[in-house]
PDB file of C-alpha atoms and ligand atoms in Angstrom:
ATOM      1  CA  UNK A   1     -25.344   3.261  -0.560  1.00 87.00           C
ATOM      2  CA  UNK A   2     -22.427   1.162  -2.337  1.00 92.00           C
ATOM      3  CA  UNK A   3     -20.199  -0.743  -0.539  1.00 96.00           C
ATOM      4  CA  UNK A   4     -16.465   0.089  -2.362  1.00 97.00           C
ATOM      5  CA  UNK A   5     -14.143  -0.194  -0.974  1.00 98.00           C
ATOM      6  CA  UNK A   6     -10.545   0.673  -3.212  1.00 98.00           C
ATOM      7  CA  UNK A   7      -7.620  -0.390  -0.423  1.00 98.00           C
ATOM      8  CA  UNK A   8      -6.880  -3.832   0.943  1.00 98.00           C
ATOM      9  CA  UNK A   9      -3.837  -6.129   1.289  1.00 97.00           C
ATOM     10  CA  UNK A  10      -3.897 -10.197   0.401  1.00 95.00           C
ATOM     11  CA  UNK A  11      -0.874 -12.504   1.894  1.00 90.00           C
ATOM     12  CA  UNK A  12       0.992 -11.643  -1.350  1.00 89.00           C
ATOM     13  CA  UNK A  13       2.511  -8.797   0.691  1.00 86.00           C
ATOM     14  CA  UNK A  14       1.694  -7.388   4.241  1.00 85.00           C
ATOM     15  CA  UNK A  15      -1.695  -8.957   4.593  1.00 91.00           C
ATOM     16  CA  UNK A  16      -2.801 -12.085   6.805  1.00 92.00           C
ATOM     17  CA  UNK A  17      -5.430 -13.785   3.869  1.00 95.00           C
ATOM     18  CA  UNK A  18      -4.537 -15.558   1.016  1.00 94.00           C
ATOM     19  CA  UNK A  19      -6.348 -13.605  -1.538  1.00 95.00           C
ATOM     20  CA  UNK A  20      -9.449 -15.882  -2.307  1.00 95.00           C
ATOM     21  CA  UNK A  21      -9.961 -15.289   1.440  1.00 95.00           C
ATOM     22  CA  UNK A  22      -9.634 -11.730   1.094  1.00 96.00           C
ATOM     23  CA  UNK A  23     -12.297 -11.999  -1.607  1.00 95.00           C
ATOM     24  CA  UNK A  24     -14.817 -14.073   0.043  1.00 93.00           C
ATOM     25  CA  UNK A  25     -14.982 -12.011   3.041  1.00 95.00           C
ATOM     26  CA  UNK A  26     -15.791  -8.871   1.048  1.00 95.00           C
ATOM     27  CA  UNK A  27     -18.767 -11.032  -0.646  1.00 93.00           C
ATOM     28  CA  UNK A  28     -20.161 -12.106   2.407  1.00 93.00           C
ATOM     29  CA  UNK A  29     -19.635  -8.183   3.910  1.00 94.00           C
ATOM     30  CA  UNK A  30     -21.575  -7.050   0.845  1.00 94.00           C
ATOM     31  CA  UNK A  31     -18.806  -4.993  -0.919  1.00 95.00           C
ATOM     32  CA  UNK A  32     -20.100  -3.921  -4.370  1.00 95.00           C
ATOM     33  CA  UNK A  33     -16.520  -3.019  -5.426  1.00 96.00           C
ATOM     34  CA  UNK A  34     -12.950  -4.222  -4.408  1.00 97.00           C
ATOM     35  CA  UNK A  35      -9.969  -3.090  -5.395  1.00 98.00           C
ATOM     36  CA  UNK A  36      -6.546  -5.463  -3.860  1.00 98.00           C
ATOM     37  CA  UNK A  37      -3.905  -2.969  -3.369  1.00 98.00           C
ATOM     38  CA  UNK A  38      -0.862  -5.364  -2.335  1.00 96.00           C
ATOM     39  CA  UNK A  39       2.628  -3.908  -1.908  1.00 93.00           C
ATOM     40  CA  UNK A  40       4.432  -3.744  -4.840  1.00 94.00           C
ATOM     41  CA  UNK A  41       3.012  -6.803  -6.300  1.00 94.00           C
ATOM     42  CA  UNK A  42      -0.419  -7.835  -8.085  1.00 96.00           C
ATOM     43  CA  UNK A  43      -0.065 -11.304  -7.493  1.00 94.00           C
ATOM     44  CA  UNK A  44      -2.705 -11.756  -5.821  1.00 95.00           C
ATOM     45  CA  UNK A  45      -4.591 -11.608  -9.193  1.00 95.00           C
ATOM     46  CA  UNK A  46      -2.755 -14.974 -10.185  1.00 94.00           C
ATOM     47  CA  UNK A  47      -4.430 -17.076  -7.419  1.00 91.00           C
ATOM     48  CA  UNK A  48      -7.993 -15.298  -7.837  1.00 90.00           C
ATOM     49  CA  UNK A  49     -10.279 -18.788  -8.358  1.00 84.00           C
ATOM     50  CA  UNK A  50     -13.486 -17.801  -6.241  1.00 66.00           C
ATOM     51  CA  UNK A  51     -16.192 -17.639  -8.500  1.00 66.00           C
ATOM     52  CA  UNK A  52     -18.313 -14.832  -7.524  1.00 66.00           C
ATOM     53  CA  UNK A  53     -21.431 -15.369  -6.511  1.00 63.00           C
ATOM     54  CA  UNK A  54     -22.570 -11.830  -6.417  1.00 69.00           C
ATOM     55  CA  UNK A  55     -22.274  -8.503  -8.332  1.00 80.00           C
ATOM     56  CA  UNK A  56     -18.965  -7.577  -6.874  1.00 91.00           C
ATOM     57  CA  UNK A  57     -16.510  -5.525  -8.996  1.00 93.00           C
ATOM     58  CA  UNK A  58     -13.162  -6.519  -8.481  1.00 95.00           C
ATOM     59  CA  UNK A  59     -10.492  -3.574  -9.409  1.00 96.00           C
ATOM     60  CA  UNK A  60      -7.205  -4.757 -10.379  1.00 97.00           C
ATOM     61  CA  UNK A  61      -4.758  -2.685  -8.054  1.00 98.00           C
ATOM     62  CA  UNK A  62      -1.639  -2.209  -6.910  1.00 98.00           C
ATOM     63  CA  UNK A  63       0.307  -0.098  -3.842  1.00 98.00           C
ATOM     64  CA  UNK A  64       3.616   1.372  -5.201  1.00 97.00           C
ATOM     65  CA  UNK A  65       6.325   2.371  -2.236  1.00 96.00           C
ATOM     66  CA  UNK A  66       8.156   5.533  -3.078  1.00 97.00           C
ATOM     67  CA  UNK A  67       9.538   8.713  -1.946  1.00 96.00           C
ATOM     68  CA  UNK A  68       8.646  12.520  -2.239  1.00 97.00           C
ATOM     69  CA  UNK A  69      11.516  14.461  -0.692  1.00 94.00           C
ATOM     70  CA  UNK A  70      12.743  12.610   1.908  1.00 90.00           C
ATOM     71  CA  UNK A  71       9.476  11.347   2.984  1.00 93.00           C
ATOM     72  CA  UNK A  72       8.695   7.995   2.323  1.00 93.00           C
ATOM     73  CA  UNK A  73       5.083   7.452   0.400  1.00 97.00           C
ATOM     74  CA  UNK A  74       2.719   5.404  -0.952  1.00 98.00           C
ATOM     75  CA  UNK A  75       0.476   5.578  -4.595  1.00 98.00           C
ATOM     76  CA  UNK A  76      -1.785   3.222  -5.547  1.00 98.00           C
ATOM     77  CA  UNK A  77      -2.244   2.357  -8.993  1.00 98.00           C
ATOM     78  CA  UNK A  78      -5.849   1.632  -9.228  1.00 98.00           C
ATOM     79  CA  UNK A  79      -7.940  -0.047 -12.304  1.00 98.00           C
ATOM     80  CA  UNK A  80      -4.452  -0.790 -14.105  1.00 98.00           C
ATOM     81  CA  UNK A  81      -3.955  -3.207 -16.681  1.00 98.00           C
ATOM     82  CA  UNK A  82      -2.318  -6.463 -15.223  1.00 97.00           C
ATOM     83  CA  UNK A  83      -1.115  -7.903 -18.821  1.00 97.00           C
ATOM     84  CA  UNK A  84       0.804  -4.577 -19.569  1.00 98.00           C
ATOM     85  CA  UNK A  85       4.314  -4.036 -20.149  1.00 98.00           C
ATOM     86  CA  UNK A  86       4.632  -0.991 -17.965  1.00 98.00           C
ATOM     87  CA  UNK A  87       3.252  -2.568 -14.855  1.00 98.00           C
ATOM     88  CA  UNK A  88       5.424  -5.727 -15.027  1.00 98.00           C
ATOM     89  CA  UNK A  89       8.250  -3.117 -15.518  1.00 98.00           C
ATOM     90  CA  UNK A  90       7.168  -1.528 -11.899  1.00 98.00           C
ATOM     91  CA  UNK A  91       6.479  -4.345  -9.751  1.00 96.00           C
ATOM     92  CA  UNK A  92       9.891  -5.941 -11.652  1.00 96.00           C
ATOM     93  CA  UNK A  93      11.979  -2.549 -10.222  1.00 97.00           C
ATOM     94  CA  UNK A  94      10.236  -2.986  -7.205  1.00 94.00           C
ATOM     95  CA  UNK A  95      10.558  -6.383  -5.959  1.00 89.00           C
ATOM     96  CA  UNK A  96      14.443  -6.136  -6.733  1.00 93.00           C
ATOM     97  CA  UNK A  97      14.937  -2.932  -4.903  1.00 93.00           C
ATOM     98  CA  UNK A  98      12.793  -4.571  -1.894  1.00 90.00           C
ATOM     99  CA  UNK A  99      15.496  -7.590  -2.399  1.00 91.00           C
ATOM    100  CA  UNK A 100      18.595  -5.364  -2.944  1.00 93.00           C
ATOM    101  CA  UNK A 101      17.478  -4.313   0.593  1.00 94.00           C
ATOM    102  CA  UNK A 102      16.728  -7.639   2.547  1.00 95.00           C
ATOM    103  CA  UNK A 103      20.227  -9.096   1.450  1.00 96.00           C
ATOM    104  CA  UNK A 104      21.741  -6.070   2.641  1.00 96.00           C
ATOM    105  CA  UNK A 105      19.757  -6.425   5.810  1.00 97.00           C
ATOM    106  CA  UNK A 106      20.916 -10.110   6.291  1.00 97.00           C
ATOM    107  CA  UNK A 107      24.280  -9.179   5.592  1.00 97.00           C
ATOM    108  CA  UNK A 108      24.509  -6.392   8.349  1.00 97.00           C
ATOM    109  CA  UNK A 109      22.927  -8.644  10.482  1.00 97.00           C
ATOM    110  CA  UNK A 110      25.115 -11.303  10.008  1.00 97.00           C
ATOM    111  CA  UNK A 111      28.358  -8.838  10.600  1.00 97.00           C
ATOM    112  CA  UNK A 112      27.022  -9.177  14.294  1.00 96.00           C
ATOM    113  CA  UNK A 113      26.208 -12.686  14.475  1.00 96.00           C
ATOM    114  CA  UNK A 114      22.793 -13.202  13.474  1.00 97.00           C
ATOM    115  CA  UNK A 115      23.290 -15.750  10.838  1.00 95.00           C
ATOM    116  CA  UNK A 116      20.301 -16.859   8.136  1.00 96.00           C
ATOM    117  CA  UNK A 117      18.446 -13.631   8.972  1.00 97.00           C
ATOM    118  CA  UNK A 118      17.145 -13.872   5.038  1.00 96.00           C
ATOM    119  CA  UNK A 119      16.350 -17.193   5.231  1.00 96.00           C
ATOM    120  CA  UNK A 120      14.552 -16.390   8.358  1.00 97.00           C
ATOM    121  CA  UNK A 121      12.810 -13.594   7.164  1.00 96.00           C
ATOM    122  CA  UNK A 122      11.785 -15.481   4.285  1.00 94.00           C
ATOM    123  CA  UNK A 123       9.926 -18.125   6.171  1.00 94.00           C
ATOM    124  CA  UNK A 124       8.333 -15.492   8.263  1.00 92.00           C
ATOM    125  CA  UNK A 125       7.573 -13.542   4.856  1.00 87.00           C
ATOM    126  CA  UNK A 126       5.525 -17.292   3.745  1.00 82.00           C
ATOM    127  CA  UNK A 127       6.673 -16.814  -0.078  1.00 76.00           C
ATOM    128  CA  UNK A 128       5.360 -13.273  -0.313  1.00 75.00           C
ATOM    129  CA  UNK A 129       8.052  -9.984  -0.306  1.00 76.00           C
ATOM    130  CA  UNK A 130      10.251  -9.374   2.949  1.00 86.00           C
ATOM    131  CA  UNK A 131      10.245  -6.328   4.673  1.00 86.00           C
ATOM    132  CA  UNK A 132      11.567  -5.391   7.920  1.00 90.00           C
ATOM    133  CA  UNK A 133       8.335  -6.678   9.743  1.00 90.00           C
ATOM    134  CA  UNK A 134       9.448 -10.436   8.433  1.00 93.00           C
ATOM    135  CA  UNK A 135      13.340  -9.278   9.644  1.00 97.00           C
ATOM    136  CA  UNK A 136      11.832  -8.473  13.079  1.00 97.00           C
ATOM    137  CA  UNK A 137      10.206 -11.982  13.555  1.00 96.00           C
ATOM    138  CA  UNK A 138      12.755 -13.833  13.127  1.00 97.00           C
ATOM    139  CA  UNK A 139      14.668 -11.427  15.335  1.00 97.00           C
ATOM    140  CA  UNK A 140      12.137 -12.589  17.986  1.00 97.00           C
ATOM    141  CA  UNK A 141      12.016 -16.365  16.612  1.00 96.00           C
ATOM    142  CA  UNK A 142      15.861 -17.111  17.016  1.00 95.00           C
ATOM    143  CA  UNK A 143      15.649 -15.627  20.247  1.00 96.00           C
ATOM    144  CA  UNK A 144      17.545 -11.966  19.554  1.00 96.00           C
ATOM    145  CA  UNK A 145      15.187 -10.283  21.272  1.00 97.00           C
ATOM    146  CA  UNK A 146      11.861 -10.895  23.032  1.00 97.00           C
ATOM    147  CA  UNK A 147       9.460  -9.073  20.675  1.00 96.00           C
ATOM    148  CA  UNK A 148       9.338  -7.548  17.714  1.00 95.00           C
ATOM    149  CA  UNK A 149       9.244  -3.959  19.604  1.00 96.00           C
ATOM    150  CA  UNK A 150      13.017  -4.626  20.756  1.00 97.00           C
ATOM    151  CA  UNK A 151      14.021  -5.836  17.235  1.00 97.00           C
ATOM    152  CA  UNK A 152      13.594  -2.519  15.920  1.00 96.00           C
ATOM    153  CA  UNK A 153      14.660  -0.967  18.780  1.00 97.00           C
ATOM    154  CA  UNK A 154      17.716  -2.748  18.786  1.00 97.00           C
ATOM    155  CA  UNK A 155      18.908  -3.580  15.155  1.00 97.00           C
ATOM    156  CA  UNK A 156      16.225  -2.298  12.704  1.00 96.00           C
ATOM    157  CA  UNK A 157      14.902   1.118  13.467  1.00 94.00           C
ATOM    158  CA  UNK A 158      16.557   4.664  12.090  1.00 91.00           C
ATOM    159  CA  UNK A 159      20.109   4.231  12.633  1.00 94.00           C
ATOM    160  CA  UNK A 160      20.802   0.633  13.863  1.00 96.00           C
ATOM    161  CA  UNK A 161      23.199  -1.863  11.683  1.00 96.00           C
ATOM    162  CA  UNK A 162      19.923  -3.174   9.807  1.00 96.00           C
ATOM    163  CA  UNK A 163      18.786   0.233   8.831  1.00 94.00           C
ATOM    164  CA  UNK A 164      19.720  -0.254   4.967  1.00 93.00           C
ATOM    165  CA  UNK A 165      18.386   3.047   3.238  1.00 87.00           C
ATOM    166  CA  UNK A 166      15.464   1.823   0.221  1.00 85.00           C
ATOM    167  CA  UNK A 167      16.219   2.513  -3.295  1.00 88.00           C
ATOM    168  CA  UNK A 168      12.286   2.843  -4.894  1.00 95.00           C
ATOM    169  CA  UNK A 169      11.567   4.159  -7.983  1.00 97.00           C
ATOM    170  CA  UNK A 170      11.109   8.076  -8.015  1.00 97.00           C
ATOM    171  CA  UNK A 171       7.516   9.305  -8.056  1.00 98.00           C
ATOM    172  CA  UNK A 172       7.699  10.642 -11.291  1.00 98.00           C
ATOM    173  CA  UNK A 173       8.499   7.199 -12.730  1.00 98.00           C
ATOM    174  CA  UNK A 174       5.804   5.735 -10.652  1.00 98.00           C
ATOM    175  CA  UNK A 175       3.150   7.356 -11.672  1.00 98.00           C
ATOM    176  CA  UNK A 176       4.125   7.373 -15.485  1.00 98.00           C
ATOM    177  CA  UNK A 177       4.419   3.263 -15.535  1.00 98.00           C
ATOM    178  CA  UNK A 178       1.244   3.329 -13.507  1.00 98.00           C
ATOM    179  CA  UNK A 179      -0.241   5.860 -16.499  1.00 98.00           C
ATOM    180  CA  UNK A 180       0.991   3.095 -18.742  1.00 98.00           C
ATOM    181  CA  UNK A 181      -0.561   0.719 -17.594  1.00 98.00           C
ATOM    182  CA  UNK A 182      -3.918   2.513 -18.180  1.00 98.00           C
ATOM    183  CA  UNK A 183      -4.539   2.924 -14.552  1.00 98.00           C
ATOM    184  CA  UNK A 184      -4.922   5.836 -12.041  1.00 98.00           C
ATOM    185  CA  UNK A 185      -2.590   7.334  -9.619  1.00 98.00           C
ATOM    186  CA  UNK A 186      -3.556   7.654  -6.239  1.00 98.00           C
ATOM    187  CA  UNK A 187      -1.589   9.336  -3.546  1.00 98.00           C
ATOM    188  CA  UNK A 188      -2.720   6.689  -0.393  1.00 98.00           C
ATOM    189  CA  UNK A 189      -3.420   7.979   2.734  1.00 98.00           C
ATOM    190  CA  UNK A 190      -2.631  11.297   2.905  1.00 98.00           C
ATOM    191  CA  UNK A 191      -3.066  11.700   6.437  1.00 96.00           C
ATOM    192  CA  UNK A 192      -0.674   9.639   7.702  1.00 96.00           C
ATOM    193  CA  UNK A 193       2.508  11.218   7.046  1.00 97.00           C
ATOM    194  CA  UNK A 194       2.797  13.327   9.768  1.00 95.00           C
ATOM    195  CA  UNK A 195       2.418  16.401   7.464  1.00 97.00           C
ATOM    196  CA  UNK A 196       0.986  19.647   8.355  1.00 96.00           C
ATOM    197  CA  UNK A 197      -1.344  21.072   6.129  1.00 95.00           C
ATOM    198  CA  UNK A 198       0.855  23.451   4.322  1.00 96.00           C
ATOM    199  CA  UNK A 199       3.004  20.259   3.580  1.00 97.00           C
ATOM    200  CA  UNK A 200       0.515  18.257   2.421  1.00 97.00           C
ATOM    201  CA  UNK A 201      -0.633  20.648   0.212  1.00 97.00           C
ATOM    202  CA  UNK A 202       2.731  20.893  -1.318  1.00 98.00           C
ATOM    203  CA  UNK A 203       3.050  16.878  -1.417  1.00 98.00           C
ATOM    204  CA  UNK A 204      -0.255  16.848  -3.088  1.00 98.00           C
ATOM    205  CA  UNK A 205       0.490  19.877  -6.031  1.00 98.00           C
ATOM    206  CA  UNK A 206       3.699  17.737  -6.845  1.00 98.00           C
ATOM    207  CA  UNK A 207       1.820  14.684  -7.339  1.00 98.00           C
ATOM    208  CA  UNK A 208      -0.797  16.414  -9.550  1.00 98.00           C
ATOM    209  CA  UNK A 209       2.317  18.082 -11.489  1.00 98.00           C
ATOM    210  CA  UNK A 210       4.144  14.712 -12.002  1.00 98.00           C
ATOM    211  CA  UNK A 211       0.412  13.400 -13.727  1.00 98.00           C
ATOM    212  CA  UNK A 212      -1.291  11.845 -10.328  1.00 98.00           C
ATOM    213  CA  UNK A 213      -5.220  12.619 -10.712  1.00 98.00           C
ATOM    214  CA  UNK A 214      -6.885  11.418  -7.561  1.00 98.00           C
ATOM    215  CA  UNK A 215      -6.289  11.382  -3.711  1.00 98.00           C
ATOM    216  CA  UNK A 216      -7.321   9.033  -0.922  1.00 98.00           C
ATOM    217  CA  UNK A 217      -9.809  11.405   0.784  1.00 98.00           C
ATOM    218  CA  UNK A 218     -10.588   8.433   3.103  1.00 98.00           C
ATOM    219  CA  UNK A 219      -8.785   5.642   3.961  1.00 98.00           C
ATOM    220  CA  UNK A 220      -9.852   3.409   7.393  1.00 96.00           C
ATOM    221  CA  UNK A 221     -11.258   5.198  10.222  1.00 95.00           C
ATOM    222  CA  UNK A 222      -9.970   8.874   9.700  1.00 96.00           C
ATOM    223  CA  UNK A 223     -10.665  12.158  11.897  1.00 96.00           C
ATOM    224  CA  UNK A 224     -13.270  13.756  10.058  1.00 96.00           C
ATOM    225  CA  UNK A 225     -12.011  17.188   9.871  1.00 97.00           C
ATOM    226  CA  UNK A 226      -9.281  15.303   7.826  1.00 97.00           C
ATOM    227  CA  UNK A 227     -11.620  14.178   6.017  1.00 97.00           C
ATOM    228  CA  UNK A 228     -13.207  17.639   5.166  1.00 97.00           C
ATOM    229  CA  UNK A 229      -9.592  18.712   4.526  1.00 97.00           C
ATOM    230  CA  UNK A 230      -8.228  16.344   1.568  1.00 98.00           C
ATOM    231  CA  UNK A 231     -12.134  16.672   0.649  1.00 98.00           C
ATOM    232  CA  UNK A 232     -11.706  20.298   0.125  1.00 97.00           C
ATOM    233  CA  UNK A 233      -8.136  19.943  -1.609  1.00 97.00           C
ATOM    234  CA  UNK A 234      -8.765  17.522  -4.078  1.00 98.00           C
ATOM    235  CA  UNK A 235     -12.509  19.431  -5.221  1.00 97.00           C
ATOM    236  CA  UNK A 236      -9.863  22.375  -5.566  1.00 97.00           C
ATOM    237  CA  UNK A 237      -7.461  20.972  -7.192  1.00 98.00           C
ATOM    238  CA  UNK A 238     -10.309  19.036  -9.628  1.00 98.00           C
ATOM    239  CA  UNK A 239      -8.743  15.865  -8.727  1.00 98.00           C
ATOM    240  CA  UNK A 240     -10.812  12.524  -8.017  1.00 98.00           C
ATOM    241  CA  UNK A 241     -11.340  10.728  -4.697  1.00 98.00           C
ATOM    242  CA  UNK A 242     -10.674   7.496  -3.497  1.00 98.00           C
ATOM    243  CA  UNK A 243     -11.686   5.380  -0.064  1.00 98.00           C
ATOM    244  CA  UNK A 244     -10.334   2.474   1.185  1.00 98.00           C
ATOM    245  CA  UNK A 245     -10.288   0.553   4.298  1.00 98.00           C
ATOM    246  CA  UNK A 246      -6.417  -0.331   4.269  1.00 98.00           C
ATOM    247  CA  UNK A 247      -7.411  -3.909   5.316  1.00 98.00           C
ATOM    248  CA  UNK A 248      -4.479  -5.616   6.218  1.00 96.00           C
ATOM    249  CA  UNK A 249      -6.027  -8.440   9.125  1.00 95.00           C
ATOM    250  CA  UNK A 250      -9.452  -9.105  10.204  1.00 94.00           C
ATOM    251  CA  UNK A 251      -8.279  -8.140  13.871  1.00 92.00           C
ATOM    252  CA  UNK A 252      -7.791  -4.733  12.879  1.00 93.00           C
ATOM    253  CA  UNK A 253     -11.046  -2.716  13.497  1.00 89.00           C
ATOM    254  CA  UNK A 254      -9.906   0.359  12.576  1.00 92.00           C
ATOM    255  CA  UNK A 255      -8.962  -0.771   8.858  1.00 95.00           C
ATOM    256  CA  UNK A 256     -12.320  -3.479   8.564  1.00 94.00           C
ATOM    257  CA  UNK A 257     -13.311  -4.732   5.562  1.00 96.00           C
ATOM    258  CA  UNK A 258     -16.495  -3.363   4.509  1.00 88.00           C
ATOM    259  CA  UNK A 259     -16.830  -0.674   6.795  1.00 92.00           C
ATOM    260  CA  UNK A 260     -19.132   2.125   5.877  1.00 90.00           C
ATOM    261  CA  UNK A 261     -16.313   4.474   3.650  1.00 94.00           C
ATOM    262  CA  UNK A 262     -18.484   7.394   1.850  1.00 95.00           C
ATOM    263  CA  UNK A 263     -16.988  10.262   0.281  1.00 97.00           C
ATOM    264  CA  UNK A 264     -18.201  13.958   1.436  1.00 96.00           C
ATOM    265  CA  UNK A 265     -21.179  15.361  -1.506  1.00 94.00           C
ATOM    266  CA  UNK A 266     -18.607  17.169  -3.073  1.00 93.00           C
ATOM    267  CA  UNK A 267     -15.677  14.378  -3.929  1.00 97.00           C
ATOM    268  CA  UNK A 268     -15.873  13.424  -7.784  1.00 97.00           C
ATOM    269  CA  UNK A 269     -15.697   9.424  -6.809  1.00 98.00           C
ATOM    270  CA  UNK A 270     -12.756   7.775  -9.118  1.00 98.00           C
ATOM    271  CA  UNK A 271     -15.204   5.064 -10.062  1.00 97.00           C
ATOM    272  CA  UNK A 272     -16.921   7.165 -12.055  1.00 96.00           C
ATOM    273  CA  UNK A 273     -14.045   7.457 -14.297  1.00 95.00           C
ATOM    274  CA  UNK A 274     -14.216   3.548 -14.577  1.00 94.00           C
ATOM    275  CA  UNK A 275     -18.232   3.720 -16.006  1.00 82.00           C
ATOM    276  CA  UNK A 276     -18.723   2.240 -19.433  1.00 60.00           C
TER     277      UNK A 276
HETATM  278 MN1   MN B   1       0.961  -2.680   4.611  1.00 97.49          MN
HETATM  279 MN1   MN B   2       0.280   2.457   2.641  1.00 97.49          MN
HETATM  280 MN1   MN B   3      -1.930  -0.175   2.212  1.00 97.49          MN
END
């Protein structure tokens, strides 16, 4: 049985290894195929020098932020061309929404005294995008609060002074720059938006009616009725599937690289779209 696994993060966004780290790892846990799936960003592609040693297939990927609704989502963009016009468009909108949103952060924060929150951030962030995770470090590093728990609490969850609304691109736009870009849309992890099934159904026909063509039927360790659920949907719907472990640190076992991911009999697997 392959090894693929289609969903992990690099230090280029929310991820704790540098991204020739990432990659070495998944040799030595015998992936056959890897896809890096950063945050609005596919720089992690720049810094790729490991020469691989084995058969592994690396997939060029990305994980676009977005909303459906009011919900916010995620969509990879998986086996997309990195030198294309329409992806540099994406990650371009991206990053300077994600911006937009940290200065306004800083500046909210600094209306009540917390001065050099972005400059903060960015030091927690170590060069790669800031989100509110890097705002709630520093939070905790200037002495604000005690942990990161309280920064949120306090000044950064839903309806605190550093809860700045985020402007992504719509998911119709997403997944036509991601079509661009020769790639496929994935709606990510399915399962974790706290969506009954009737919902998620619905979330799931809009993606396939905006042009998305595969789901996540199995992303880190996942209930397996779940499992038989988006399994069922997407067979239905004659959409592909995806796995992915949604790696993000080695000290998270429920998201481990490498860990046994295999699609129920009846999935059609994306990678067989990406044969020849
Ligand atoms: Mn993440
Ligand atoms: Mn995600
Ligand atoms: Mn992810």
């Amino acid at each position: 049985m392959p090894i693929i696994d289609l969903h992990t993060h690099t230090n280029k966004s929310d991820g704790a290894l540098p991204p020739n780290e990432l990659v070495q790892r998944a040799v030595d846990a015998k992936i056959d195929m890897l896809s890096i799936t950063d945050h609005d960003t596919v720089r992690a592609f720049d810094d790729l020098t490991t020469p691989i040693a084995s058969a592994m297939r690396i997939i060029p990927g990305v994980e676009f932020s977005t909303q459906w609704r009011t919900l916010g989502i995620h969509v990879l963009g998986l086996n997309v061309d990195l030198s294309s016009a329409a992806l540099d468009c994406a990650v371009t909108f991206q990053s300077e929404a994600r911006c937009l949103r940290a200065e306004k952060i800083a500046e909210r924060l600094a209306s009540v005294g917390i001065v050099d929150a972005l400059l903060g951030a960015q030091v927690e962030a170590r060069g790669g995008a800031v989100g509110r995770p890097h705002f709630a470090r520093f939070l905790v590093e200037c002495g604000a609060v005690k942990d990161t728990g309280q920064a949120f609490k306090k000044y950064l969850g839903t309806g605190k002074i550093g809860d700045v609304k985020q402007h992504w691109a719509t998911l119709e736009q997403i997944i036509a720059w991601i079509k661009d870009a020769n790639g496929i849309a994935v709606l990510a992890h399915p399962g974790k938006y706290g969506l009954t099934r009737t919902k998620r159904i619905a979330l799931i026909d809009d993606f396939q009616k905006l042009g998305g063509e595969a789901i996540e039927v199995l992303s880190g360790q996942q209930d397996p009725a779940l499992t038989a659920s988006l399994a069922e949907t997407a067979s239905a719907k004659n959409m592909l599937a995806s796995c992915g472990s949604d790696f993000h640190s080695p000290n998270q076992p429920w998201a481990r690289l490498g860990m046994s991911l295999v699609l129920p009999k009846a999935c059609r697997p994306i990678w067989h779209a990406w044969d020849n």
